[in-house]
XYZ file of C-alpha atoms in Angstrom:
767
model
C 102.061 127.614 110.858
C 105.618 126.274 110.739
C 106.961 122.895 111.831
C 109.941 122.231 114.047
C 112.131 119.712 112.219
C 114.101 117.820 114.817
C 115.219 114.241 114.309
C 112.269 111.851 114.357
C 109.835 114.672 114.948
C 110.157 116.554 111.708
C 108.025 114.403 109.429
C 104.764 115.606 107.873
C 102.922 112.880 109.819
C 104.732 113.740 113.025
C 105.180 117.505 113.442
C 105.674 119.658 116.486
C 103.568 122.705 115.565
C 104.721 126.248 116.086
C 101.603 128.390 116.168
C 101.479 131.712 114.337
C 100.882 133.495 117.646
C 104.063 132.131 119.226
C 107.076 134.419 119.342
C 110.768 133.677 119.750
C 110.437 133.310 123.520
C 108.242 130.242 122.968
C 110.726 128.404 120.771
C 112.660 127.399 123.858
C 109.519 125.790 125.297
C 108.907 123.887 122.058
C 112.520 122.741 121.956
C 112.211 121.476 125.531
C 109.030 119.647 124.629
C 110.746 118.079 121.638
C 113.554 116.843 123.860
C 111.019 115.321 126.271
C 109.343 113.426 123.432
C 112.716 112.155 122.254
C 113.472 111.048 125.816
C 110.150 109.185 125.902
C 111.024 107.398 122.668
C 114.377 106.442 124.181
C 112.576 105.113 127.271
C 110.375 103.002 125.015
C 113.400 101.475 123.331
C 114.954 100.714 126.717
C 111.753 99.009 127.903
C 111.657 96.916 124.745
C 115.272 95.878 125.280
C 114.541 94.965 128.910
C 111.581 92.772 127.978
C 113.499 91.133 125.132
C 116.326 90.291 127.531
C 113.904 88.769 130.034
C 112.268 86.694 127.318
C 115.606 85.371 126.111
C 116.554 84.397 129.652
C 113.196 82.691 130.224
C 113.381 80.837 126.913
C 116.798 79.439 127.795
C 115.375 77.890 130.970
C 111.792 76.780 130.253
C 112.544 74.471 127.344
C 109.372 75.450 125.457
C 110.951 77.423 122.651
C 112.742 80.664 121.983
C 111.212 84.116 121.767
C 110.110 85.304 118.357
C 111.302 88.712 117.222
C 108.066 89.134 115.287
C 105.731 89.015 118.265
C 105.568 92.756 118.905
C 102.177 92.555 120.600
C 103.408 90.081 123.219
C 106.126 92.526 124.192
C 103.569 95.318 124.168
C 101.569 93.523 126.859
C 104.740 92.699 128.775
C 105.715 96.358 128.705
C 102.236 97.197 129.996
C 102.954 94.927 132.956
C 106.236 96.756 133.609
C 104.507 100.143 133.408
C 101.369 99.190 135.314
C 102.677 100.197 138.740
C 103.576 103.683 137.487
C 100.255 104.045 135.692
C 98.290 102.860 138.732
C 99.867 105.669 140.754
C 98.018 108.271 138.707
C 95.120 106.410 137.014
C 92.339 104.219 138.394
C 92.794 100.943 136.495
C 90.325 98.940 138.583
C 87.312 99.526 136.362
C 85.210 99.570 139.543
C 82.682 102.130 140.679
C 82.270 100.662 144.160
C 84.106 103.430 145.975
C 81.931 105.332 148.471
C 80.254 108.298 146.788
C 81.229 111.813 147.742
C 79.026 114.900 147.451
C 81.463 117.039 145.437
C 85.128 117.355 144.512
C 85.220 121.120 144.952
C 85.403 122.923 148.327
C 82.016 123.256 149.963
C 80.581 126.182 151.857
C 79.339 125.581 155.433
C 75.572 125.354 155.418
C 74.895 127.439 158.523
C 73.371 130.820 157.723
C 73.988 130.501 153.965
C 72.419 132.917 151.512
C 73.063 133.944 147.922
C 73.509 137.592 147.049
C 73.164 139.332 143.705
C 76.526 141.074 143.713
C 79.657 141.822 145.680
C 81.997 144.809 145.480
C 85.752 144.302 145.745
C 87.916 146.792 147.699
C 89.130 148.286 144.406
C 85.550 149.137 143.451
C 84.967 146.318 140.952
C 81.458 144.907 141.290
C 81.032 141.179 140.734
C 77.822 139.377 139.866
C 76.830 135.980 138.400
C 78.004 135.848 134.786
C 81.149 137.888 135.442
C 84.446 136.278 134.450
C 87.402 136.927 136.742
C 91.120 136.204 136.569
C 92.798 134.754 139.668
C 95.982 136.155 141.141
C 97.531 132.694 141.096
C 96.470 129.723 138.957
C 95.024 126.846 140.955
C 97.439 123.921 141.288
C 95.090 121.420 139.624
C 95.093 121.867 135.833
C 96.310 125.455 136.013
C 92.836 127.011 136.319
C 93.239 130.804 136.330
C 89.802 132.101 135.298
C 86.328 131.703 136.800
C 82.950 132.528 135.326
C 80.853 133.204 138.404
C 77.556 131.376 138.855
C 76.752 132.468 142.416
C 77.979 134.647 145.258
C 77.424 133.153 148.701
C 77.525 134.652 152.180
C 77.751 132.215 155.068
C 78.392 132.002 158.793
C 77.900 134.588 161.506
C 80.409 136.921 159.892
C 78.762 136.546 156.458
C 82.001 135.452 154.846
C 81.842 135.784 151.026
C 82.535 132.858 148.700
C 82.651 133.204 144.927
C 81.514 130.064 143.094
C 81.898 129.376 139.404
C 83.215 127.252 136.575
C 86.977 127.168 136.089
C 88.922 127.747 132.879
C 92.548 127.033 132.023
C 94.600 128.258 129.102
C 94.996 125.505 126.528
C 98.775 125.743 126.890
C 98.377 124.501 130.476
C 96.879 121.186 129.311
C 100.068 119.502 128.208
C 99.556 119.819 124.468
C 96.268 117.880 124.339
C 94.717 120.946 122.694
C 96.516 123.261 120.269
C 98.311 125.943 122.268
C 96.729 129.071 120.838
C 96.846 132.519 122.341
C 93.897 133.366 124.647
C 92.165 130.052 123.926
C 90.926 128.424 127.146
C 89.083 125.247 128.131
C 86.534 124.722 130.875
C 87.791 122.194 133.450
C 85.243 119.897 135.094
C 86.117 117.221 137.662
C 83.228 114.779 137.957
C 82.468 111.841 140.257
C 80.737 109.053 138.328
C 78.784 107.800 141.339
C 77.565 111.045 142.898
C 74.347 111.193 140.884
C 74.739 114.945 140.379
C 74.862 116.947 137.181
C 78.397 117.613 135.983
C 77.877 121.374 136.195
C 77.211 121.117 139.930
C 80.296 119.004 140.502
C 82.550 121.192 138.403
C 82.022 124.283 140.561
C 85.078 125.881 142.154
C 84.987 128.104 145.237
C 87.384 131.021 145.774
C 87.578 134.075 148.017
C 87.311 137.702 146.859
C 90.943 138.194 147.880
C 91.946 135.672 145.175
C 90.645 137.902 142.358
C 93.063 139.858 140.175
C 90.745 141.469 137.638
C 87.679 141.040 135.438
C 88.119 139.502 131.983
C 85.922 139.058 128.923
C 85.194 135.396 128.128
C 83.432 134.216 124.970
C 82.022 130.686 125.160
C 81.309 129.505 121.633
C 80.746 126.417 119.517
C 82.228 128.177 116.487
C 85.374 126.719 114.968
C 88.754 128.338 115.510
C 89.611 131.159 114.858
C 86.102 132.692 114.939
C 85.419 135.262 117.698
C 88.996 135.569 118.965
C 90.843 138.869 119.456
C 91.371 141.152 116.501
C 94.489 140.815 114.418
C 95.029 144.561 114.636
C 95.279 144.413 118.445
C 97.906 141.702 118.139
C 99.924 143.633 115.547
C 99.637 147.067 117.184
C 99.706 146.243 120.919
C 101.647 143.005 120.963
C 101.216 139.533 122.327
C 101.717 140.458 126.001
C 98.930 143.026 125.893
C 96.598 140.584 124.146
C 97.313 137.932 126.760
C 96.517 140.274 129.639
C 93.606 142.281 128.210
C 92.056 140.817 125.045
C 88.998 138.520 125.111
C 89.389 134.862 126.052
C 87.636 132.204 123.955
C 86.422 128.794 125.172
C 85.551 126.048 122.648
C 86.110 122.932 124.794
C 85.205 121.374 128.114
C 87.847 119.124 129.688
C 86.150 116.469 131.827
C 88.075 114.351 134.322
C 86.021 111.503 135.798
C 86.537 109.684 139.089
C 84.980 106.565 140.574
C 83.369 107.712 143.804
C 85.895 108.887 146.371
C 88.895 107.472 144.520
C 91.309 110.328 143.936
C 92.705 108.801 140.752
C 90.887 109.603 137.504
C 89.365 106.779 135.468
C 88.114 108.578 132.344
C 88.789 111.775 130.427
C 87.053 113.741 127.707
C 87.514 116.873 125.640
C 83.991 117.893 124.697
C 83.294 120.602 122.145
C 81.055 123.374 123.378
C 77.683 122.885 121.714
C 75.182 125.412 120.443
C 73.077 125.187 123.599
C 76.060 125.941 125.877
C 77.360 128.898 123.879
C 76.921 132.532 124.772
C 73.999 133.880 122.708
C 76.168 136.406 120.909
C 78.764 133.830 119.863
C 76.841 130.693 118.994
C 76.347 129.096 115.603
C 74.287 126.111 114.492
C 75.904 122.768 115.336
C 74.667 121.508 111.969
C 76.704 124.195 110.207
C 79.866 122.974 111.909
C 79.400 119.405 110.709
C 78.502 120.688 107.251
C 81.639 122.814 107.018
C 83.823 119.949 108.199
C 82.524 117.078 106.058
C 79.914 118.507 103.688
C 76.790 117.384 105.537
C 75.572 113.963 106.560
C 73.055 111.357 105.465
C 70.484 110.866 108.187
C 70.171 107.166 108.951
C 73.436 106.138 107.267
C 75.463 106.802 104.128
C 74.952 103.343 102.596
C 71.667 103.007 100.722
C 71.823 100.668 97.709
C 68.183 101.328 96.850
C 68.939 105.012 96.467
C 65.621 105.906 98.032
C 66.845 107.155 101.385
C 67.599 110.579 102.676
C 70.005 112.692 100.627
C 73.094 114.352 102.000
C 71.633 117.250 103.938
C 73.025 120.695 103.232
C 72.857 121.733 106.856
C 73.871 125.307 106.075
C 70.415 125.970 104.669
C 68.244 123.275 106.204
C 68.978 121.899 109.691
C 68.682 118.156 110.146
C 65.703 118.547 112.447
C 63.656 119.751 109.462
C 64.269 116.756 107.199
C 63.724 113.782 109.477
C 61.578 110.832 108.524
C 60.096 108.202 110.814
C 62.722 105.572 109.962
C 65.680 105.084 107.625
C 64.943 103.310 104.359
C 64.878 99.480 104.675
C 68.374 98.788 103.294
C 70.030 101.911 104.639
C 73.044 101.481 106.921
C 75.788 103.515 108.500
C 79.210 103.048 106.919
C 82.550 102.269 108.518
C 86.219 101.866 107.681
C 88.838 99.854 109.566
C 92.521 100.819 109.404
C 95.301 98.644 110.859
C 92.706 95.894 110.529
C 94.753 92.772 111.188
C 92.733 89.630 110.499
C 89.461 91.506 110.929
C 88.548 91.474 114.618
C 87.161 94.999 114.569
C 85.751 94.511 111.067
C 83.838 91.433 112.229
C 82.313 93.291 115.170
C 81.479 96.265 112.952
C 79.577 94.088 110.473
C 77.774 92.266 113.274
C 76.569 95.632 114.554
C 74.848 96.203 111.209
C 77.207 98.673 109.552
C 78.410 98.511 105.971
C 82.168 97.926 106.066
C 83.418 100.047 103.183
C 87.118 99.256 103.466
C 89.794 97.633 105.605
C 93.525 98.360 105.488
C 96.504 96.238 106.483
C 99.908 95.413 105.068
C 100.642 91.981 106.571
C 100.051 89.202 104.051
C 98.364 86.616 106.349
C 96.017 89.251 107.770
C 95.147 90.557 104.308
C 94.332 87.016 103.160
C 91.980 86.584 106.118
C 90.352 89.944 105.428
C 89.682 89.039 101.807
C 88.205 85.669 102.770
C 85.880 87.109 105.412
C 84.838 90.401 103.806
C 84.451 89.801 100.063
C 82.077 92.751 99.629
C 84.432 95.310 101.205
C 87.465 96.933 99.611
C 90.573 95.374 101.147
C 93.645 97.567 100.757
C 96.935 95.695 100.993
C 99.184 98.679 101.462
C 101.247 100.683 103.896
C 99.190 103.253 105.809
C 101.145 106.143 104.296
C 100.522 104.857 100.782
C 96.850 104.525 101.695
C 96.718 108.112 102.931
C 98.284 109.514 99.772
C 96.449 107.272 97.294
C 93.841 109.154 95.261
C 91.246 106.373 95.099
C 90.991 105.617 98.841
C 89.297 108.736 100.119
C 85.666 107.748 100.695
C 84.006 109.386 103.671
C 82.526 107.059 106.270
C 80.167 107.553 109.175
C 82.504 105.813 111.654
C 86.232 105.117 111.344
C 88.096 102.588 113.505
C 91.844 102.815 114.136
C 94.105 100.306 115.924
C 97.543 101.820 115.289
C 100.551 99.844 116.529
C 102.530 101.674 119.183
C 105.925 101.018 117.621
C 108.150 103.382 119.539
C 108.779 100.451 121.889
C 108.875 97.804 119.189
C 111.589 95.207 119.943
C 112.842 95.561 116.392
C 113.830 99.147 117.161
C 115.638 98.999 120.502
C 118.396 101.189 119.059
C 117.740 104.618 117.617
C 118.138 104.679 113.871
C 116.917 106.006 110.574
C 113.619 104.061 110.855
C 112.556 105.748 114.095
C 110.809 108.535 112.197
C 108.532 106.091 110.388
C 107.938 103.985 113.500
C 106.713 106.930 115.543
C 104.856 108.368 112.565
C 102.596 105.289 112.318
C 100.744 106.393 115.443
C 100.445 109.967 114.220
C 99.130 108.869 110.836
C 95.736 108.776 112.557
C 95.622 112.559 112.193
C 95.800 112.293 108.409
C 93.309 109.414 108.347
C 90.791 111.584 110.187
C 91.424 114.436 107.764
C 91.060 112.092 104.778
C 87.823 110.314 105.767
C 86.200 112.965 108.038
C 84.049 110.501 109.997
C 81.110 111.571 112.105
C 82.511 109.315 114.851
C 85.795 107.472 115.279
C 87.116 104.817 117.649
C 90.675 103.944 118.637
C 91.974 100.806 120.355
C 95.443 101.046 121.816
C 97.742 99.760 124.563
C 97.063 101.459 127.891
C 100.830 101.627 128.404
C 100.824 104.827 126.388
C 99.093 106.503 129.369
C 102.181 106.018 131.529
C 103.665 109.269 132.852
C 106.802 108.176 130.996
C 104.993 108.819 127.711
C 102.765 111.775 128.601
C 104.057 114.125 125.911
C 103.764 111.393 123.312
C 100.137 110.614 124.144
C 99.157 114.265 124.427
C 100.536 115.001 120.974
C 98.661 111.970 119.628
C 95.443 113.341 121.169
C 96.027 116.779 119.669
C 95.956 115.119 116.260
C 92.175 114.862 116.751
C 91.385 118.036 118.696
C 93.232 120.202 116.141
C 90.329 119.475 113.758
C 87.688 120.292 116.372
C 86.857 116.697 117.307
C 85.566 115.812 120.751
C 87.420 112.855 122.270
C 86.707 110.531 125.192
C 89.183 107.922 126.459
C 89.316 105.262 129.151
C 91.078 102.005 130.023
C 88.385 99.338 129.736
C 88.608 95.841 131.238
C 87.206 93.761 128.398
C 85.866 91.187 130.868
C 83.124 93.746 131.555
C 81.983 93.237 127.957
C 82.069 89.438 127.866
C 85.701 88.592 127.038
C 86.952 85.826 129.394
C 90.391 87.405 129.858
C 92.165 89.899 132.079
C 92.711 91.951 128.909
C 92.533 95.752 129.273
C 92.739 98.223 126.422
C 92.720 101.965 126.020
C 89.568 102.802 124.066
C 88.859 106.215 122.572
C 85.664 107.587 121.035
C 85.639 110.796 119.024
C 82.958 112.914 117.373
C 83.264 115.469 114.592
C 82.659 119.183 115.167
C 78.907 119.640 115.357
C 78.286 116.045 116.502
C 77.570 115.150 120.125
C 80.110 112.925 121.855
C 78.726 109.511 122.853
C 79.431 108.027 126.276
C 81.014 104.611 126.596
C 78.562 101.726 126.368
C 77.485 100.467 129.795
C 79.116 97.186 130.868
C 77.262 93.989 130.053
C 79.071 91.857 132.666
C 80.647 92.165 136.098
C 82.473 89.809 138.415
C 79.464 88.561 140.371
C 76.613 89.199 137.945
C 75.019 91.812 140.192
C 72.969 94.864 139.273
C 71.193 93.137 136.407
C 74.464 92.330 134.598
C 75.768 88.938 133.553
C 78.639 87.370 135.503
C 82.006 87.455 133.811
C 82.384 84.896 131.061
C 85.081 82.352 131.889
C 87.169 80.018 129.739
C 85.156 77.036 130.941
C 81.775 78.646 130.246
C 82.811 79.899 126.808
C 84.601 76.775 125.614
C 81.777 74.539 126.854
C 79.982 75.713 123.724
C 82.402 73.669 121.601
C 80.934 70.137 121.642
C 82.911 66.969 122.145
C 83.680 65.249 118.875
C 83.777 68.540 116.999
C 85.844 68.391 113.799
C 87.380 71.648 112.641
C 90.670 72.465 110.983
C 91.556 74.805 113.872
C 90.358 72.439 116.603
C 92.342 69.219 116.860
C 93.087 68.695 120.574
C 94.807 65.362 119.936
C 97.359 66.996 117.632
C 98.024 70.089 119.724
C 101.264 70.715 121.620
C 101.465 68.590 124.794
C 103.296 69.404 128.020
C 105.347 66.649 129.611
C 105.566 67.048 132.501
C 102.208 68.852 132.713
C 102.078 72.508 133.647
C 100.312 73.714 136.772
C 96.522 73.285 136.626
C 94.476 76.448 136.968
C 90.870 77.342 137.726
C 88.961 77.690 134.456
C 86.142 79.472 136.284
C 88.410 82.515 136.587
C 89.560 84.830 133.816
C 92.295 83.676 131.466
C 95.441 85.704 131.060
C 95.558 88.226 128.259
C 95.808 86.440 124.918
C 98.625 87.818 122.784
C 100.290 86.828 119.542
C 101.886 83.731 121.067
C 99.027 82.953 123.445
C 100.165 85.097 126.339
C 101.330 82.200 128.557
C 97.873 80.678 128.333
C 97.309 76.942 128.091
C 94.451 74.517 128.734
C 93.450 74.439 132.384
C 94.338 70.740 132.671
C 97.958 71.730 132.228
C 98.460 68.941 129.706
C 98.126 70.829 126.414
C 97.947 74.175 124.723
C 94.623 75.623 123.627
C 93.673 74.870 120.047
C 93.587 77.777 117.626
C 89.788 77.659 117.585
C 89.740 77.814 121.383
C 92.046 80.836 121.284
C 89.750 82.480 118.724
C 86.637 81.873 120.833
C 88.414 83.165 123.948
C 89.283 86.281 121.935
C 85.621 86.871 121.074
C 85.571 85.571 117.488
C 82.553 83.685 116.146
C 83.377 80.133 115.149
C 82.635 80.930 111.514
C 85.359 83.563 111.168
C 87.999 82.189 108.817
C 91.749 82.572 109.286
C 93.887 82.214 106.192
C 97.569 81.539 105.742
C 100.141 81.192 108.490
C 100.609 82.791 111.910
C 96.993 82.144 112.900
C 97.714 82.503 116.610
C 99.323 85.872 115.933
C 96.307 86.929 113.858
C 94.050 86.016 116.776
C 96.170 87.703 119.442
C 96.495 90.904 117.407
C 92.736 91.339 117.123
C 90.421 93.770 118.865
C 87.879 91.335 120.340
C 84.931 91.216 117.880
C 82.396 90.595 120.644
C 83.462 93.832 122.345
C 83.451 95.734 119.057
C 79.881 94.597 118.436
C 78.763 95.965 121.816
C 80.619 99.222 121.156
C 79.278 99.691 117.628
C 75.728 98.653 118.543
C 75.918 101.494 121.036
C 77.348 103.959 118.497
C 74.765 103.071 115.837
C 71.970 103.618 118.340
C 73.580 106.934 119.263
C 73.702 108.098 115.635
C 70.129 106.980 115.005
C 68.969 108.992 117.980
C 70.982 112.049 116.901
C 69.491 111.715 113.411
C 65.983 111.773 114.858
C 65.064 108.073 114.600
C 63.893 105.556 117.151
C 66.858 103.158 117.554
C 64.677 100.242 118.683
C 62.460 100.511 115.620
C 65.251 101.169 113.122
C 67.517 98.405 114.429
C 64.817 95.747 114.086
C 65.362 95.707 110.331
C 69.033 94.787 110.756
C 68.620 91.913 113.219
C 70.464 89.573 110.809
C 73.350 91.915 110.111
C 76.748 90.374 109.678
C 75.664 86.742 109.662
C 77.327 84.663 106.943
C 75.558 84.223 103.634
C 77.793 81.274 102.689
C 76.233 78.153 104.205
C 78.420 75.623 102.407
C 79.542 72.680 104.555
C 83.227 73.579 104.429
C 82.534 76.962 105.992
C 81.348 75.705 109.360
C 81.964 73.383 112.248
C 80.761 69.810 111.869
C 79.418 67.652 114.661
C 80.887 64.156 114.478
C 81.013 61.599 117.276
C 83.621 59.502 115.468
C 86.119 62.284 114.705
C 85.601 61.574 111.012
C 84.827 64.050 108.262
C 81.203 62.914 108.051
C 78.089 64.327 109.613
C 75.912 61.318 108.782
C 76.549 59.540 112.068
C 73.573 58.049 113.930
C 74.176 60.508 116.753
C 74.035 63.544 114.490
C 70.948 62.260 112.675
C 69.261 61.486 115.968
C 69.947 64.992 117.298
C 68.345 66.579 114.245
C 65.452 64.120 114.266
C 64.735 64.674 117.962
C 64.768 68.438 117.555
C 62.480 68.203 114.546
C 60.007 65.927 116.345
C 59.898 68.175 119.409
C 59.370 71.215 117.254
C 56.499 69.550 115.381
C 54.795 68.662 118.638
C 55.119 72.134 120.121
C 54.595 74.458 117.184
C 51.079 75.655 116.477
C 50.047 74.416 113.027
C 48.009 77.579 112.495
C 51.096 79.746 112.239
C 52.989 80.578 109.083
C 55.893 78.246 109.672
C 56.795 76.086 106.686
C 58.910 73.418 108.356
C 60.620 70.841 106.204
C 60.723 67.222 107.362
C 64.130 66.329 108.721
C 63.157 62.763 109.702
C 64.499 59.724 107.951
C 67.150 60.403 105.368
C 66.663 64.174 105.187
C 69.539 66.266 106.459
C 70.027 69.963 107.017
C 72.070 71.225 104.097
C 73.243 74.619 103.062
C 70.030 75.273 101.152
C 67.480 73.165 103.033
C 66.562 75.270 106.029
C 63.616 76.126 108.175
C 61.646 79.011 106.763
C 59.587 81.529 108.609
C 58.138 84.866 107.770
C 59.032 86.590 110.994
C 61.638 86.310 113.718
C 61.629 86.798 117.451
C 60.770 90.248 118.725
C 63.610 92.617 119.396
C 64.995 93.121 122.876
C 65.325 89.457 123.737
C 61.625 88.889 124.387
C 60.553 85.570 122.838
C 56.915 84.557 122.851
C 54.868 81.674 121.489
C 56.842 79.369 119.249
C 60.044 81.222 120.042
C 59.705 80.141 123.668
C 59.627 76.576 122.361
C 62.923 77.165 120.573
C 64.429 78.599 123.736
C 63.332 75.567 125.795
C 64.796 73.268 123.158
C 68.183 75.038 123.413
C 67.678 75.965 119.779
C 68.035 79.376 118.228
C 66.587 80.419 114.905
C 69.147 82.542 113.122
C 68.222 84.520 110.084
C 70.557 84.505 107.115
C 70.369 85.758 103.573
C 67.904 88.240 102.174
C 64.742 86.152 101.776
C 63.779 85.247 105.309
C 65.732 81.975 105.410
C 66.300 80.719 108.926
C 69.015 78.247 109.836
C 68.654 75.710 112.630
C 71.517 76.099 115.044
C 72.261 74.413 118.311
C 73.249 76.384 121.376
C 75.818 73.793 122.405
C 77.528 74.463 119.112
C 77.769 78.229 119.590
C 74.251 78.540 118.270
C 73.354 82.104 118.962
C 72.397 84.965 116.697
C 75.894 86.338 117.218
C 77.658 83.032 116.602
C 75.748 80.263 114.791
C 77.032 76.747 114.298
C 75.298 75.240 111.276
C 74.610 71.507 111.173
C 75.740 70.680 107.676
C 75.550 67.532 105.650
C-alpha cells in the first residue's frame, strides 16, 4: 500500500490510502477526494473565523469581558449551532422515538393471492432460487446497492407477478470511504426502524423485479479477516482488474446498519457490524475467538486486572475457545481495564472508575488537567505528553480491555483560521486514534466527539476518521446522544461511538435512564434546580462561594431552573444562576456537568477543565453497560459478578480537607450546634429503628463524638444489588441517609442525601 502525500494529508497519522488493487485510473478519484478533504478543512477554518468575529462583536457590546482565544471548546459548540440546520436536514437530532411506527422501509408486496415459489427462470434461461446472488442492471439509488442474495421468490396478484426479495449488498467503494475501498469487497446494507418491533433481517429486505437482474454472481459471506477468501492473485494478474470486478467472487465481511426512529426518514444511528461466525457461509467461516486471538493475542475472561493472580489466564483461543474455560464468576478482585486518552481533568476517567474498571493510564498534555488527573487518580499512570509522543513511546503500550478517546476536532480551531504549516498536526490529532487503537488493541473502545463533524460539509473527513477503525476489522456504532437522557441537566448533545475488536460482538447503546416527562418507567430529566438542591445552604467549599462569585448589575434575565440548562462549555456556555444576579459557582458548574462533589480540580482554568469534560455521570452509565456486556460475552452473570464491585471508584481518602463541610455559620468549622444536632438526631433515629439482633456495630455519635475520617459506621453487608433495600436499609432510606461503602474492609460512611449523599456521590460529614 502506498500513501498519497498531499499537503496536510501526507502525514503517517493522516494518510489517504492507495490500495494495491487500484490502478492509474483510480488515482484521479483519490486526488478528487483529497481536494474535497482540503476544502472541508478550509470550511472549518472559515467557520472558526466567523464565530470568532461574532464573539468579538458581542464582547464589545455586552460589557462582560472579551473572548478568550484559548476557549476552543466554546467555539466548537458555537460552530455546532451554526451547522445544526444543515445536519438536521439529513440526520434525526431529536433523540425521540415517538414517530409512528411503520411496518417496513423496503417495498412491500400486495397481500392478495401471495405465494412463495421455489425457483424462477429468467428469459435468458438462468434459474433463480433462494440463496442465489444476483447483480442488478443498475445500482439502487440508496447506498449504491447492486447485488442481492435472494431469500424468497414471491408470486402475487391475479397475474402472478414475480417479486424477488433479498438482502442488498454494495461495494465498499460506494460507502464514502467508511470502509477500505478494496476490489470486490462488499457490505450488506440494512435499513432498520427502531420502533417497528421486527427483526433487522426482515426490515432489511429489498424487493426487485426479474427484469432488474443482470447476471448471477458468487458471494462469500465470511467473518474471516481480509484478505482471506477473496479472488485469486493469479486471476488478477492474468485477467486484469476489469475481469475480476465483473466475474470474480465477491466477499462480504461487514453489515452496514442505518437506523431510523419510526417513520422519520432521517437516520438517527449507524453501525458497521462485522459478520460473525454464525452469519457466515459454512464454507467460509472461522471461529470468532480465533479472530480476537489473532488481533490482540487472546483475552482474560472477566477482566485483565487481577492483583491476586488467581484469576483466569489469557486464553489462547486458537486452541481452546472461551466457552470451554469459563468459571462461574471472575475472581474477587478481578476487573476489566481501561485507558483514557485526551483525558482533560478526568471526566471520563472518573466515570470509568465509578463503573468498576481499573484505570491503567490517562493521557493529556495541558498542565492544569494533568495536575487534576494526578490528584484524583494516584494509582493510575498519568502521562503528561503529546499524543504523538505517547504513541511512539516504548513504555506506554499496555493492552486494555476498553479504550476511551475524546480527540479534539482542531481543524476548526480558532487558533488556526488561516492555513499554515501547523495544519498537518492539527488534523492529525483526530486521526491519531487509528494508531492508538493499533497500539492498545482494546476489546472495546468509545469515542466522544462534537456532532458537528457529522455535517455534510465534513463528510469526507468523518468517513476517513471512521475508516481508521474499520481498517483493522473493528465494528463501530455511532449516534448523537442528548445527554439529558442520561441524567445531565443540560441541552448538551455529543457524538458517541462504540467499537468492538474483530471477533467481539458489538454492544448496543445503553438504554436511556431519563426522558422529558419521566414516562415509560424512566426518570424525568434532571434539572439545574433539582441537581443543585443537593448542595445545602451554608455549605463551605473552596469551589462554592456564592457571595464572592461574579455579580450582574443590572441583573440578567431570570430563567426557569426546572428546564434544562444550556450546554456548559469552557467559559460556562452563557449559563448563569437562574436568579440572574450571579454566575454559577465552580462547584455548581461541576455538579451540572455530572461530577461528584469529591472530584478535585487543581491549578487554574477550573471552569475550562469542567467544560472540557465528558460528563462522568454519563460515562458511568455507558461503562456500567459495557462491563455488563463483556461479562455476559465472557460467560458470567453480570448481576452476580457486579455485586462484588458495588463500592468501585469511591474515594479511599476520607480526610476532612477532601470533602464538603456543612456549616451554618459559613466558618471553617463543623462543630456547630446545627451540625452536631443533625448527626445526633440521625444516630438516635437509627438506634431506635435498627434491630439489635443484626450484625451492625454502630458507634455512639451522641455527645461530643463526631464522625471523623476513621470513625465510621461498620457493617458486614450492604444493601442488595438492583436498588432493592430491605430491613434496616429501608430505615436508612426513610431517614434520607445512604450507607456508602469505602475502603477494603467493609467500612461504611454515613452520608446525607441533601449533601449529595448517594453511592455515586457521597458527601462525608467530617470533623
